[in-house]
Coordinates of C-alpha atoms in Angstrom, one line a residue:
Chain V
P965 CA 0.0 0.0 0.0
S966 CA 1.4 3.4 -1.0
H967 CA 1.5 6.1 1.6
S968 CA 0.6 9.7 1.2
Y969 CA 1.3 12.7 3.2
T970 CA -1.7 14.7 4.3
G971 CA 0.4 17.8 3.7
Q972 CA 0.9 18.7 7.4
G973 CA 4.6 18.6 7.2
G974 CA 7.8 17.5 9.0
Q975 CA 7.8 15.3 12.1
E976 CA 4.3 13.8 11.7
S977 CA 4.1 10.1 11.2
E978 CA 3.0 9.2 7.7
D979 CA -0.6 8.3 7.0
Y980 CA -0.6 4.9 5.3
E981 CA -3.5 4.9 3.1
S982 CA -4.1 3.0 -0.2
E983 CA -4.6 4.9 -3.4
E984 CA -8.2 3.7 -3.5
Q985 CA -8.9 5.1 -0.1
L986 CA -7.3 8.4 -1.1
Q987 CA -9.4 8.6 -4.2
R988 CA -12.6 7.9 -2.2
R989 CA -11.7 10.8 0.2
I990 CA -11.2 13.2 -2.7
L991 CA -14.5 12.1 -4.3
T992 CA -16.4 12.5 -1.1
A993 CA -15.0 16.0 -0.6
A994 CA -15.8 16.8 -4.2
L995 CA -19.6 16.1 -3.7
E996 CA -19.9 19.4 -1.9
F997 CA -19.0 21.3 -5.1
V998 CA -21.3 19.3 -7.5
P999 CA -24.4 21.5 -7.1
E1000 CA -22.2 24.4 -8.4
H1001 CA -19.8 22.8 -10.9
G1002 CA -21.7 19.6 -11.9
W1003 CA -20.1 16.2 -12.1
T1004 CA -16.9 17.5 -13.5
A1005 CA -13.2 17.7 -13.0
E1006 CA -13.7 21.2 -11.5
A1007 CA -15.7 19.8 -8.7
I1008 CA -13.0 17.1 -8.1
A1009 CA -10.3 19.8 -8.1
E1010 CA -12.2 21.9 -5.5
G1011 CA -12.6 18.8 -3.4
A1012 CA -8.9 18.0 -3.6
K1013 CA -8.2 21.6 -2.5
T1014 CA -10.2 21.3 0.6
L1015 CA -8.1 18.2 1.6
G1016 CA -5.0 20.3 1.1
L1017 CA -4.0 18.5 -2.1
S1018 CA -3.0 20.0 -5.4
V1019 CA -5.8 20.5 -8.0
A1020 CA -3.8 18.3 -10.3
A1021 CA -5.2 15.4 -8.2
A1022 CA -8.3 15.7 -10.5
G1023 CA -6.1 14.3 -13.2
M1024 CA -6.4 10.9 -11.5
F1025 CA -10.0 10.7 -12.7
H1026 CA -12.0 10.7 -16.0
S1027 CA -13.0 14.1 -17.3
D1028 CA -16.7 13.1 -17.6
G1029 CA -17.0 12.5 -13.8
S1030 CA -17.7 8.8 -14.1
E1031 CA -15.9 7.8 -10.9
L1032 CA -17.5 10.7 -9.0
I1033 CA -21.0 9.7 -10.0
L1034 CA -20.4 5.9 -9.4
H1035 CA -18.8 6.8 -6.0
F1036 CA -21.9 8.9 -5.1
V1037 CA -24.3 6.1 -6.1
S1038 CA -22.3 3.5 -4.1
E1039 CA -22.3 5.8 -1.1
C1040 CA -26.0 6.3 -1.3
N1041 CA -26.6 2.6 -1.5
A1042 CA -24.4 2.0 1.5
K1043 CA -26.4 4.6 3.4
L1044 CA -29.7 3.0 2.4
S1045 CA -28.4 -0.4 3.6
E1046 CA -27.4 1.0 7.0
L1047 CA -30.8 2.6 7.3
L1048 CA -32.6 -0.6 6.5
E1049 CA -30.3 -2.6 8.8
K1050 CA -31.1 -0.2 11.7
E1051 CA -34.8 -0.4 11.1
Q1052 CA -34.7 -4.2 11.0
K1053 CA -32.8 -4.2 14.4
L1054 CA -35.5 -2.0 15.9
V1055 CA -38.2 -4.4 14.7
Q1056 CA -36.3 -7.4 16.0
L1057 CA -35.9 -5.8 19.4
G1058 CA -39.7 -5.2 19.4
E1059 CA -39.2 -1.4 19.5
A1060 CA -40.9 -0.8 16.1
E1061 CA -43.8 -2.3 14.2
K1062 CA -43.1 -4.5 11.1
K1063 CA -44.3 -2.5 8.1
P1064 CA -46.6 -4.1 5.5
T1065 CA -44.7 -4.8 2.3
D1066 CA -46.1 -2.0 0.2
E1067 CA -45.3 0.6 2.8
F1068 CA -41.8 -0.8 3.3
L1069 CA -41.0 -0.6 -0.4
R1070 CA -42.5 2.8 -0.7
D1071 CA -40.4 4.1 2.3
A1072 CA -37.2 2.5 1.1
V1073 CA -37.4 3.9 -2.4
E1074 CA -38.4 7.3 -1.1
A1075 CA -35.5 7.3 1.3
R1076 CA -33.1 6.4 -1.5
L1077 CA -34.5 9.0 -3.9
R1078 CA -34.4 11.8 -1.3
M1079 CA -30.6 11.4 -1.3
L1080 CA -30.7 12.9 -4.8
I1081 CA -32.4 16.1 -3.7
P1082 CA -29.2 18.2 -3.1
Y1083 CA -27.9 17.2 -6.5
I1084 CA -31.2 17.1 -8.4
E1085 CA -30.3 19.9 -10.8
K1086 CA -27.2 18.0 -12.1
W1087 CA -28.7 14.5 -11.9
P1088 CA -29.8 14.3 -15.5
Q1089 CA -26.2 14.8 -16.5
A1090 CA -25.2 12.0 -14.1
L1091 CA -27.8 9.6 -15.5
S1092 CA -26.5 10.1 -19.0
V1093 CA -22.9 9.4 -17.9
L1094 CA -24.1 6.2 -16.0
L1095 CA -25.6 5.0 -19.3
L1096 CA -22.3 5.2 -21.2
P1097 CA -21.3 1.7 -22.4
R1098 CA -18.1 1.9 -20.4
N1099 CA -20.0 2.5 -17.2
I1100 CA -23.0 0.2 -17.7
P1101 CA -21.6 -2.9 -16.0
S1102 CA -20.8 -0.9 -12.8
S1103 CA -24.0 1.2 -12.8
L1104 CA -26.2 -1.9 -13.5
S1105 CA -24.4 -3.9 -10.7
L1106 CA -25.0 -1.0 -8.3
L1107 CA -28.7 -0.8 -9.2
T1108 CA -29.3 -4.5 -8.9
S1109 CA -27.6 -4.9 -5.6
M1110 CA -29.6 -1.9 -4.2
I1111 CA -32.9 -3.4 -5.4
D1112 CA -31.8 -6.8 -4.0
D1113 CA -31.0 -5.1 -0.7
I1114 CA -34.5 -3.5 -0.4
W1115 CA -36.2 -6.8 -1.1
H1116 CA -34.0 -8.7 1.4
Y1117 CA -34.9 -6.3 4.2
A1118 CA -38.6 -6.3 3.0
G1119 CA -38.4 -10.0 4.0
D1120 CA -38.4 -11.6 0.6
Q1121 CA -37.6 -15.3 0.9
S1122 CA -38.5 -16.5 -2.6
T1123 CA -36.4 -19.2 -4.1
D1124 CA -38.3 -19.6 -7.3
F1125 CA -38.9 -17.4 -10.3
N1126 CA -40.7 -14.8 -8.1
W1127 CA -37.2 -13.8 -7.1
Y1128 CA -36.7 -12.3 -10.6
T1129 CA -40.2 -11.0 -11.0
R1130 CA -40.1 -9.0 -7.8
R1131 CA -36.8 -7.5 -8.5
A1132 CA -37.8 -6.6 -12.1
V1133 CA -41.0 -4.9 -10.8
L1134 CA -39.2 -2.9 -8.1
T1135 CA -36.4 -1.9 -10.5
S1136 CA -39.0 -0.4 -12.9
I1137 CA -40.8 1.3 -10.1
Y1138 CA -37.5 2.9 -8.9
N1139 CA -36.4 3.9 -12.4
T1140 CA -39.7 5.5 -13.4
A1141 CA -40.0 7.3 -10.0
E1142 CA -36.5 8.6 -10.5
L1143 CA -37.5 10.0 -13.9
V1144 CA -40.7 11.6 -12.6
M1145 CA -38.6 13.2 -9.8
L1146 CA -36.3 14.9 -12.4
Q1147 CA -39.3 16.7 -13.9
D1148 CA -41.1 17.3 -10.6
S1149 CA -41.5 20.9 -9.5
S1150 CA -44.2 20.4 -6.8
P1151 CA -43.4 21.4 -3.3
G1152 CA -41.4 18.8 -1.4
F1153 CA -41.6 16.5 -4.5
E1154 CA -45.1 15.4 -3.4
D1155 CA -46.0 14.5 -7.0
T1156 CA -43.2 12.0 -7.1
W1157 CA -44.2 10.4 -3.8
R1158 CA -47.8 10.1 -4.9
F1159 CA -46.6 8.5 -8.2
L1160 CA -44.4 6.1 -6.2
E1161 CA -47.4 5.2 -4.0
N1162 CA -49.6 4.5 -7.0
R1163 CA -46.9 2.3 -8.7
V1164 CA -46.3 0.2 -5.6
A1165 CA -50.1 -0.2 -5.2
D1166 CA -50.4 -1.3 -8.8
A1167 CA -47.6 -3.9 -8.3
M1168 CA -49.3 -5.3 -5.2
N1169 CA -52.6 -5.5 -7.1
M1170 CA -51.0 -7.3 -10.0
S1171 CA -49.6 -10.0 -7.8
H1172 CA -52.9 -10.3 -5.9
T1173 CA -54.7 -10.6 -9.2
A1174 CA -52.3 -13.2 -10.5
S1175 CA -52.9 -15.4 -7.5
Q1176 CA -56.6 -14.9 -7.8
V1177 CA -56.5 -15.9 -11.4
Q1178 CA -54.6 -19.0 -10.5
S1179 CA -57.1 -20.1 -7.9
T1180 CA -60.1 -19.2 -10.1
G1181 CA -58.5 -21.3 -12.9
E1182 CA -58.0 -24.2 -10.5
A1183 CA -61.6 -24.0 -9.4
V1184 CA -62.9 -23.9 -13.0
V1185 CA -60.8 -27.0 -13.9
Q1186 CA -62.3 -28.8 -10.9
G1187 CA -65.8 -27.8 -11.9
L1188 CA -65.3 -29.1 -15.4
M1189 CA -63.8 -32.4 -14.1
G1190 CA -66.9 -32.8 -11.9
A1191 CA -69.2 -32.1 -14.8
A1192 CA -67.4 -34.6 -17.0
V1193 CA -67.6 -37.3 -14.4
T1194 CA -71.3 -36.7 -13.8
V1195 CA -72.1 -36.8 -17.6
S1196 CA -70.1 -40.0 -18.1
S1197 CA -71.8 -41.8 -15.2
A1198 CA -75.2 -40.6 -16.4
E1199 CA -74.4 -42.0 -19.9
T1200 CA -73.1 -45.3 -18.4
S1201 CA -76.2 -45.8 -16.2
R1202 CA -78.5 -45.0 -19.3
A1203 CA -76.6 -47.5 -21.4
L1204 CA -77.0 -50.1 -18.8
R1205 CA -80.9 -49.7 -18.6
Chain R
V216 CA -40.2 -13.9 15.5
P217 CA -43.4 -12.9 13.6
A218 CA -46.6 -14.1 15.0
G219 CA -49.0 -16.4 13.2
G220 CA -48.2 -19.2 10.8
A221 CA -45.3 -17.5 9.1
A222 CA -42.0 -19.4 9.1
P223 CA -39.4 -17.9 11.5
R224 CA -37.1 -15.5 9.6
P225 CA -33.4 -16.0 9.9
C226 CA -31.7 -13.3 12.0
S227 CA -29.8 -10.7 10.0
T228 CA -27.8 -12.7 7.5
R229 CA -24.9 -10.3 7.7
A230 CA -23.3 -12.6 10.2
A231 CA -23.5 -15.6 7.8
L232 CA -21.9 -13.5 5.0
Q233 CA -18.8 -12.3 6.9
G234 CA -15.6 -13.4 5.3
I235 CA -16.9 -16.1 3.0
N236 CA -15.9 -16.5 -0.7
K237 CA -19.2 -15.3 -2.0
P238 CA -18.8 -16.2 -5.7
V239 CA -17.9 -19.8 -4.9
I240 CA -20.6 -20.3 -2.3
D241 CA -23.1 -18.6 -4.6
R242 CA -22.5 -21.1 -7.4
I243 CA -22.5 -24.0 -5.1
I244 CA -25.9 -23.2 -3.5
R245 CA -27.5 -22.1 -6.7
V246 CA -26.6 -25.2 -8.7
D247 CA -27.4 -27.6 -5.7
H248 CA -30.8 -25.9 -5.3
A249 CA -31.4 -26.3 -9.0
G250 CA -30.3 -29.9 -8.9
E251 CA -32.6 -30.9 -6.0
Y252 CA -35.5 -29.0 -7.7
G253 CA -34.8 -31.0 -10.9
A254 CA -34.6 -34.3 -9.0
N255 CA -38.0 -33.5 -7.4
R256 CA -39.6 -33.0 -10.8
I257 CA -38.0 -36.2 -12.1
Y258 CA -39.5 -38.3 -9.3
A259 CA -42.8 -36.5 -9.8
G260 CA -42.8 -37.5 -13.4
Q261 CA -41.9 -41.1 -12.5
M262 CA -44.7 -41.2 -9.9
A263 CA -47.2 -39.8 -12.4
V264 CA -46.6 -43.0 -14.6
L265 CA -45.6 -45.6 -12.1
G266 CA -47.3 -44.3 -8.9
R267 CA -49.7 -47.3 -8.7
S268 CA -47.2 -49.9 -9.7
S269 CA -45.1 -52.1 -7.5
V270 CA -42.2 -49.7 -7.5
G271 CA -44.5 -46.8 -6.5
P272 CA -43.6 -46.9 -2.8
V273 CA -39.9 -47.0 -3.5
I274 CA -40.0 -44.0 -5.8
Q275 CA -42.2 -42.1 -3.3
Q276 CA -39.7 -42.7 -0.6
M277 CA -36.8 -41.4 -2.7
W278 CA -39.0 -38.4 -3.7
D279 CA -39.7 -37.6 -0.1
Q280 CA -36.0 -37.4 0.6
E281 CA -35.4 -35.1 -2.3
K282 CA -38.2 -32.8 -1.0
D283 CA -36.2 -32.5 2.3
H284 CA -33.0 -31.8 0.3
L285 CA -34.8 -29.1 -1.6
K286 CA -36.2 -27.5 1.5
K287 CA -32.7 -27.4 3.1
F288 CA -31.1 -25.7 0.1
S289 CA -34.0 -23.2 -0.1
E290 CA -33.2 -22.3 3.5
L291 CA -29.4 -22.0 2.7
M292 CA -30.3 -19.9 -0.3
V293 CA -32.1 -17.3 1.9
E294 CA -29.4 -17.4 4.6
Y295 CA -26.6 -16.8 2.1
R296 CA -28.6 -14.4 -0.1
V297 CA -28.0 -16.5 -3.2
R298 CA -29.9 -15.8 -6.5
P299 CA -31.8 -18.9 -7.8
T300 CA -31.1 -20.1 -11.3
I301 CA -33.2 -18.3 -13.9
L302 CA -33.7 -21.7 -15.6
L303 CA -36.0 -23.0 -12.9
P304 CA -39.2 -22.9 -15.1
F305 CA -37.2 -24.9 -17.7
W306 CA -35.9 -27.5 -15.2
N307 CA -39.5 -27.8 -14.0
V308 CA -40.7 -29.1 -17.4
A309 CA -37.5 -30.9 -18.4
G310 CA -37.3 -32.8 -15.1
F311 CA -40.9 -33.9 -15.3
V312 CA -40.6 -35.0 -18.9
L313 CA -37.4 -37.0 -18.2
G314 CA -39.0 -38.7 -15.2
A315 CA -42.3 -39.5 -17.0
G316 CA -40.4 -40.5 -20.2
S317 CA -38.1 -42.9 -18.5
A318 CA -41.0 -44.4 -16.5
L319 CA -42.9 -45.0 -19.8
L320 CA -40.0 -47.3 -20.7
G321 CA -41.1 -49.4 -17.8
K322 CA -40.0 -49.9 -14.2
K323 CA -36.4 -50.8 -15.2
G324 CA -36.3 -47.6 -17.4
A325 CA -37.3 -45.4 -14.5
M326 CA -34.6 -47.1 -12.3
A327 CA -32.0 -46.7 -15.0
C328 CA -32.8 -42.9 -15.1
T329 CA -32.5 -42.8 -11.3
V330 CA -29.2 -44.6 -11.4
A331 CA -27.8 -42.2 -14.0
V332 CA -29.0 -39.0 -12.3
E333 CA -28.0 -40.1 -8.8
E334 CA -24.5 -41.1 -10.0
S335 CA -24.1 -37.6 -11.6
I336 CA -25.3 -35.9 -8.5
S337 CA -23.0 -37.8 -6.2
D338 CA -20.0 -37.1 -8.4
H339 CA -21.0 -33.4 -8.5
Y340 CA -21.3 -33.3 -4.7
N341 CA -17.9 -34.9 -4.3
N342 CA -16.4 -32.2 -6.5
Q343 CA -18.0 -29.5 -4.3
I344 CA -16.8 -31.2 -1.1
R345 CA -13.3 -31.2 -2.6
T346 CA -13.6 -27.5 -3.5
L347 CA -14.8 -26.5 0.0
M348 CA -12.1 -28.6 1.7
E349 CA -9.5 -26.8 -0.4
E350 CA -11.0 -23.4 0.5
D351 CA -11.5 -23.7 4.3
P352 CA -13.0 -26.8 5.9
E353 CA -13.5 -24.9 9.2
K354 CA -15.3 -21.9 7.8
Y355 CA -17.7 -24.0 5.7
K356 CA -18.2 -26.8 8.3
E357 CA -22.1 -26.6 8.2
L358 CA -22.3 -26.5 4.4
L359 CA -19.8 -29.4 4.2
Q360 CA -21.9 -31.5 6.6
V361 CA -25.1 -30.9 4.6
I362 CA -23.4 -31.8 1.2
K363 CA -21.8 -34.9 2.7
Q364 CA -25.1 -36.1 4.1
F365 CA -26.9 -35.4 0.8
R366 CA -24.2 -37.1 -1.2
D367 CA -24.7 -40.2 1.0
D368 CA -28.5 -40.1 0.4
E369 CA -28.0 -39.8 -3.4
R370 CA -25.6 -42.8 -3.3
E371 CA -28.3 -44.7 -1.5
H372 CA -30.8 -43.9 -4.2
H373 CA -28.3 -45.0 -6.8
D374 CA -27.9 -48.3 -5.0
I375 CA -31.7 -48.8 -4.8
G376 CA -31.9 -48.2 -8.5
I377 CA -29.3 -50.9 -9.2
E378 CA -31.2 -53.3 -6.8
H379 CA -34.3 -52.8 -8.8
D380 CA -32.7 -54.1 -12.1
A381 CA -31.8 -50.8 -13.6
E382 CA -29.0 -52.4 -15.5
A383 CA -31.3 -54.9 -17.2
T384 CA -33.0 -52.0 -19.1
P385 CA -32.6 -52.4 -22.9
A386 CA -30.1 -49.9 -24.2
Y387 CA -29.0 -49.2 -20.6
S388 CA -25.6 -47.7 -21.4
V389 CA -27.0 -45.5 -24.1
L390 CA -29.7 -44.2 -21.9
K391 CA -27.3 -43.7 -19.0
T392 CA -24.8 -41.8 -21.1
A393 CA -27.5 -39.5 -22.6
V394 CA -29.0 -38.7 -19.2
Q395 CA -25.6 -38.0 -17.6
L396 CA -24.6 -35.7 -20.5
G397 CA -27.8 -33.8 -19.9
C398 CA -27.0 -33.6 -16.2
K399 CA -23.5 -32.2 -17.0
A400 CA -25.0 -29.5 -19.2
A401 CA -27.6 -28.6 -16.6
I402 CA -25.0 -28.3 -13.9
F403 CA -22.8 -26.1 -16.1
L404 CA -25.7 -23.8 -17.0
S405 CA -27.3 -23.5 -13.6
E406 CA -23.9 -22.6 -12.0
R407 CA -23.7 -19.6 -14.2
M408 CA -27.3 -18.6 -15.0

């Protein structure tokens, strides 16, 4: 692991930190400057300055801000996990009520989307960078692990195809809510939260309907079987007379 | 623990996930879950054809053991947060068709299919035991115990198949090779997908 000086001179013992850790510190510091400068090398340069480093440190990163944006998404996901973990502990200790699934999903997605609020003006730019072919493996992986996390804490224990269905549905809810949020000018983003509530309710209805359809289908089949048996025994008894 | 009829949820699985080789464990649990699921469907297919014959009770007993195996792997899947194979709907149909198809060849045909599948599965479990022993036998003690037990069960099923004249099936070696090739392909795919 390479070591770096924190720029405080002379007799101090060296801070042993890996390059990766240093980069993360710079990117975290750069976030403060994103609302003003966007997801750019300028923001990273300003961030480096606050750590007492040279602005040339921004040269370590891509000019399109890819690492900065991915770092931000990763940090938000980590914060969400911590939040959900804490909530789960409270429920396990009996200090909080277990939320019904739709409320849990709604709250988790809202909490995650609220982390975008300080950066909402510059978020469209970030989304387009996340969609660059070079970044898609990372951004997709961050998205899927976040959605998986939410379902895990929501108590999903499916081990069949439902595992995929649930995650696909939640992913589309998250993505569409995110897009609505970008165009939302209502006070406190209330339009977005209402949109989110409706989408989650739709999803719950869909799965309820699917199970209803299945049980209706089974009932119909049983009815038909019963009718067929009745008819065939009537035929048989008539033939025997 | 939630009230009512809900199954007890495992406590935070963060403890289970500390310091394990996630990619390796992921693959192992995913493919084993898929395998037990497929085995369930195979026996279901065999029972659909031979359920009322003289070998019905034998097949039913082996099927019941596979149901227990599947339940155990489903629990491990939740505990280690492993994604199930996306091919489950396919194994659902393919397994049933293989079971019913082999049973239509007669009781010996069904037993031949059982012998082929159980031999593949025991070899596969042995490979996994080797992998886990190379990784860290202490860390993976529980998983190793489960796989060893299941390997022994599958070997028993294999022996039951032999006892019931599997080898007397016409074209036994052709049938066995074909089924085992299919098992190898299924294992390869479900580890990755």
